[in-house]
Amino acid sequence: MGGFLVLPQAIYPPELHKNREPFTGLELLTGAGYFSDTLMYYGYYSNYTLRSHMNNCTENNLPSSAKWECESKYPSYNMPLAYFFTIGMAFFITCIILVYSMSKSFGQSFRIDKSHGMLAMKAFCSWDFKVVKKSSVKLMSENIYTQLKELLAEVNQRHNKNTALQKLWRLMVHSLAWTICIAGTTGCVIAIYFSSDYVHKQRAGNVSRGSLKEASLLALPVLVSLINLLLPGLFNLAAWMEEYNSPSVRTYVAISRNLMLKVSVLGVLCYLWLSRVAYNSDSDIYIKTSSQCWESFVGQELYRFLIIDFIFTLLNTLFGELLWRIFSDKVLKHKRKPGFDIAKNVLDLIYGQTLAWLGVLFTPLLPAVQVLKLLLLFYIKKSSVMMNCQAPRRPYRVSQMTTIFITLLCFPSFLGASVCVTYTMWSINPSESCGPFRGRKTMFQAGKHWIEELEKENPHLSLLARAHTYLVENPFFMFVGAAIALIVIYFQSQVVDGQRKIITLLQEQIENVGKDKKFLITRLQSMHEQKRAPKQSLASQDSGC
Amino acid sequence: MGTTASQLGKDSLSEYQELTFLTKQEILLAHKRFTELQNRDERNHPNATRVPMEKILTLPELKSNPFRKRICHVFSTSEAKDGSLTFEDFLDLLSAFSDSATLEIKSHYAFRIFDFDDDGTLDCGDLEKLVNCLTGETDDTRLTSDEMRQLISNILEESDIDKDGTVNLSEFQHVISRSPDFVSSFKIVL
């Protein structure tokens, strides 16, 4: 990304905008102001072909053919095309990497045989022979004892059947909890929708520029981050009220509720940006007040969301976990430290990553910001976990959870981001005044335009151009490709099913062979006894005579 | 003036290195620790004499391990079956518990260690003793007999494939192969 887009543009900067604002510290947070005319955003990138030594060719009055030769001698760089293809390739490569790692982890965790064999594994493999100190040995024994007891209790629970009345009661409690969660989510979505309206109206009304106005840009991200922080707490309360029996079901329910929240938040934000900001380009208050292009504005919004999310996570880690530990130590007098909520943290990471993917089209430097943020977050979280939390007592099925998280990363997150970006590229008009695609109907036109030019210049490549027209633009090809992928997946799942059936048959066979062996051995023994008994009676008869 | 401990000969050292999974430093360290356990007069012939089990159990790495007696019995080659070890038995022990030993070796020896009655299979009595060793010697961490019965029947249900009521070596290895950190937990380092 950096090599293809940022460096060429940095070397050949376009003409500067007239009123460039001075740098104040607030820019790091809001991303607007000084930053809006820099490499960070879409609006900075030029829409023509960059050529080095352009001055050499335009100085003399050369005829047009010589001029063309002159220009083609020096390296040129078609900026719009580069922008378009770099983003496309980046998404494609990310897609391949994700699918590959998903299939690998799926293969590792997808045990074809029964996957509930935890007790035997616990009994045979959990003793760590490296432990030397007596106190640690005692601790390990207690740990194993607790784990075995909990596993046994879990197995017992499965066998208990509830009466009809209890089932009805549980059904009511579950539906109440789900209603609370869905109502909470819908309420937050509506709040986001109306508050963004309100904030923008405020900005439109207040004409004077000042740092307060810049800071008001931060209101929406702060609201969203607050929602992301507080609502999972509500979900936890609802889950505690429900009293799930098995912890894995509880984890799955928590993950699905958090996922629902994040998907709806991101959905409403995308809707706000793509439909309102992009389309109402003539009579809109947004564009009138901020004389920027809408893509840069969306990029800035995404940058702000990312930064505020980071700040809130930092604050939550530093103060929230520390305070909770002190609270549970002194006030509630729990002996254990609070557990580290893996599901919530991973979903937060996936949310941040989705924001980064959405923003790549509008803010090419966003991946760098995201990498920096992830590095910092990793080290801070690591030290916080060491200090404040303790390991969960139940054995955590790492490989299965990894599969689930990677699937979540791939499916809702990456797919949603790429669908949004494709929709933007395909059908939304780029803004007139900035960016590498200004003046065209859609961003996709850049690719088409290049193919047409290529065809004009070199008739030998017309085959390629025609292939491109038929393959890429024809939706039929996409359907065929998707159908082939689905057929391959179906075949694989049938193979796995067949292997599972074979394993059950083989297990039954082993059992039967064991039984056969026992049967044959007893028969052999009884036959030997019979043979020996008549011989003995014969011998005694002989001796008797 | 001062008596020096007998050094390990160079060819013995390379021979041991070839026959076990241990590195040179580990063998030398094992030699040093083993000769410390022996009496003064025995130190000149570490291979010929056996160190009794009580002395082996004073090693800090084995002192608190609930399986220490079984380990000594499994690796001991004495005819009296008293758990005493020669130096080569000791090297065998360390080799099986070392970093570079394969999963097969480790699971083989783990099976023999858990087989408390030495009959080649893990039956209910073996499993009960195993669980008691795991959960600790004190009374408040022992499972009740009901829980023990249920636990053992669950373990047999999960791991006994041929349904003969015992876990043999292949079934044991099948269970072990599903656990990713058996190799790293079945380790003793001096």
XYZ file of C-alpha atoms in Angstrom, chain A residues 10-198:
189
model
C 4.603 12.152 -1.772
C 7.261 12.726 -4.397
C 4.989 14.719 -6.688
C 2.667 16.731 -4.494
C -0.246 18.408 -6.195
C -0.944 22.113 -5.919
C -1.746 23.086 -2.422
C -5.212 24.150 -1.419
C -5.496 27.822 -0.684
C -6.518 28.034 2.916
C -4.559 25.435 4.708
C -5.198 25.464 8.405
C -2.429 25.581 10.971
C -1.539 22.566 12.997
C -3.055 22.352 16.453
C -2.894 19.452 18.823
C -6.521 18.553 18.351
C -5.745 17.197 14.904
C -4.348 13.982 16.253
C -7.749 13.215 17.640
C -10.072 14.602 15.041
C -8.007 13.966 12.012
C -9.472 17.062 10.404
C -7.951 20.454 10.018
C -4.294 20.215 9.083
C -4.463 16.586 8.272
C -7.251 16.978 5.777
C -4.936 18.185 3.088
C -2.208 15.675 3.566
C -1.376 12.230 2.301
C -3.698 10.692 4.825
C -6.846 11.233 2.932
C -8.330 10.491 -0.375
C -8.692 14.101 -1.389
C -4.990 14.651 -1.659
C -4.341 12.168 -4.409
C -4.190 13.549 -7.927
C -6.377 12.320 -10.730
C -3.946 12.609 -13.584
C -1.012 10.541 -14.599
C 2.094 11.533 -12.753
C 5.073 11.984 -14.954
C 8.557 12.782 -13.931
C 10.459 15.336 -15.956
C 7.194 16.624 -17.283
C 8.685 20.032 -17.681
C 11.258 18.790 -20.134
C 8.648 17.618 -22.545
C 6.298 20.575 -22.374
C 8.940 23.249 -22.735
C 9.630 23.086 -26.431
C 6.916 23.247 -28.998
C 7.071 19.720 -30.191
C 4.577 18.118 -32.535
C 2.143 15.846 -30.741
C 3.686 12.560 -31.914
C 7.134 13.618 -30.760
C 5.594 14.790 -27.554
C 4.066 11.414 -27.015
C 7.436 9.791 -27.614
C 9.050 12.194 -25.256
C 6.521 11.501 -22.579
C 6.714 7.780 -22.981
C 10.455 7.809 -22.460
C 10.156 8.971 -18.897
C 8.540 6.804 -16.254
C 4.899 7.630 -15.760
C 2.475 6.581 -13.148
C -1.236 6.518 -13.696
C -2.513 7.619 -10.298
C -6.215 6.799 -10.501
C -5.493 3.380 -11.907
C -2.860 2.746 -9.298
C -5.239 3.743 -6.528
C -7.982 1.531 -7.838
C -5.855 -1.523 -8.432
C -3.877 -1.235 -5.215
C -7.018 -1.200 -3.135
C -8.425 -4.083 -5.171
C -5.267 -6.166 -4.817
C -5.018 -5.431 -1.111
C -8.509 -6.700 -0.538
C -7.928 -9.732 -2.721
C -4.721 -10.693 -0.914
C -6.364 -10.192 2.474
C -9.242 -12.380 1.337
C -6.902 -15.180 0.318
C -4.915 -15.006 3.552
C -8.103 -15.096 5.619
C -9.606 -18.029 3.746
C -6.343 -19.948 4.028
C -5.985 -19.433 7.774
C -9.655 -20.214 8.286
C -9.366 -23.516 6.462
C -6.211 -24.395 8.407
C -7.731 -23.732 11.792
C -10.947 -25.446 10.729
C -8.939 -28.534 9.858
C -7.164 -28.493 13.196
C -10.195 -28.058 15.378
C -12.731 -30.049 13.451
C -12.321 -33.402 15.054
C -14.050 -35.983 12.998
C -14.549 -38.227 15.998
C -16.384 -37.388 19.170
C -15.170 -34.147 20.612
C -16.400 -34.477 24.163
C -13.491 -36.579 25.369
C -12.238 -34.051 27.851
C -12.284 -36.128 31.016
C -9.852 -38.810 29.881
C -7.538 -36.194 28.436
C -7.681 -34.264 31.654
C -6.869 -37.347 33.695
C -3.961 -38.488 31.560
C -2.326 -35.263 30.392
C -2.812 -32.600 32.986
C -0.002 -33.420 35.375
C 2.994 -31.175 34.768
C 6.126 -33.101 35.741
C 8.325 -30.007 35.674
C 6.804 -28.634 38.857
C 9.200 -29.020 41.759
C 8.143 -26.931 44.740
C 5.822 -28.508 47.218
C 3.493 -25.524 47.322
C 3.149 -25.471 43.541
C 2.450 -29.182 43.527
C -0.276 -28.679 46.091
C -1.716 -25.829 44.047
C -1.717 -27.951 40.918
C -3.474 -30.789 42.713
C -6.170 -28.468 43.950
C -6.564 -27.049 40.493
C -6.969 -30.468 38.948
C -9.408 -31.457 41.653
C -11.588 -28.394 40.970
C -11.457 -28.943 37.240
C -12.417 -32.603 37.530
C -15.304 -31.744 39.831
C -16.602 -29.090 37.459
C -16.314 -31.349 34.454
C -18.186 -34.068 36.312
C -20.904 -31.612 37.293
C -21.214 -30.543 33.691
C -21.563 -34.136 32.521
C -24.180 -34.724 35.181
C -26.187 -31.726 34.121
C -26.564 -33.128 30.679
C -28.297 -36.160 32.065
C -30.777 -34.305 34.189
C -34.104 -33.727 32.556
C -36.302 -30.860 33.537
C -40.013 -31.105 34.088
C -42.354 -29.349 31.711
C -43.008 -26.505 34.132
C -39.290 -25.891 34.612
C -38.808 -25.887 30.855
C -41.524 -23.274 30.442
C -39.987 -21.145 33.153
C -36.569 -21.355 31.515
C -38.093 -20.464 28.154
C -39.677 -17.357 29.640
C -36.450 -16.294 31.317
C -34.481 -16.773 28.100
C -36.940 -14.826 25.978
C -36.999 -12.020 28.537
C -33.230 -11.763 28.443
C -33.147 -11.780 24.644
C -35.848 -9.100 24.513
C -33.810 -6.912 26.828
C -30.726 -7.335 24.670
C -32.495 -6.664 21.386
C -34.278 -3.656 22.842
C -30.982 -2.293 24.133
C -29.354 -2.729 20.745
C -32.223 -1.081 18.850
C -32.293 1.784 21.305
C -28.597 2.437 20.799
C -28.908 2.297 17.018
C -31.713 4.857 17.056
C -29.698 7.018 19.442
C -26.732 6.975 17.075
C -28.937 7.868 14.096
C -30.577 10.840 15.737
C -27.490 12.118 17.470
C -25.526 12.216 14.232
C -28.357 14.286 12.773
C -28.254 16.594 15.756
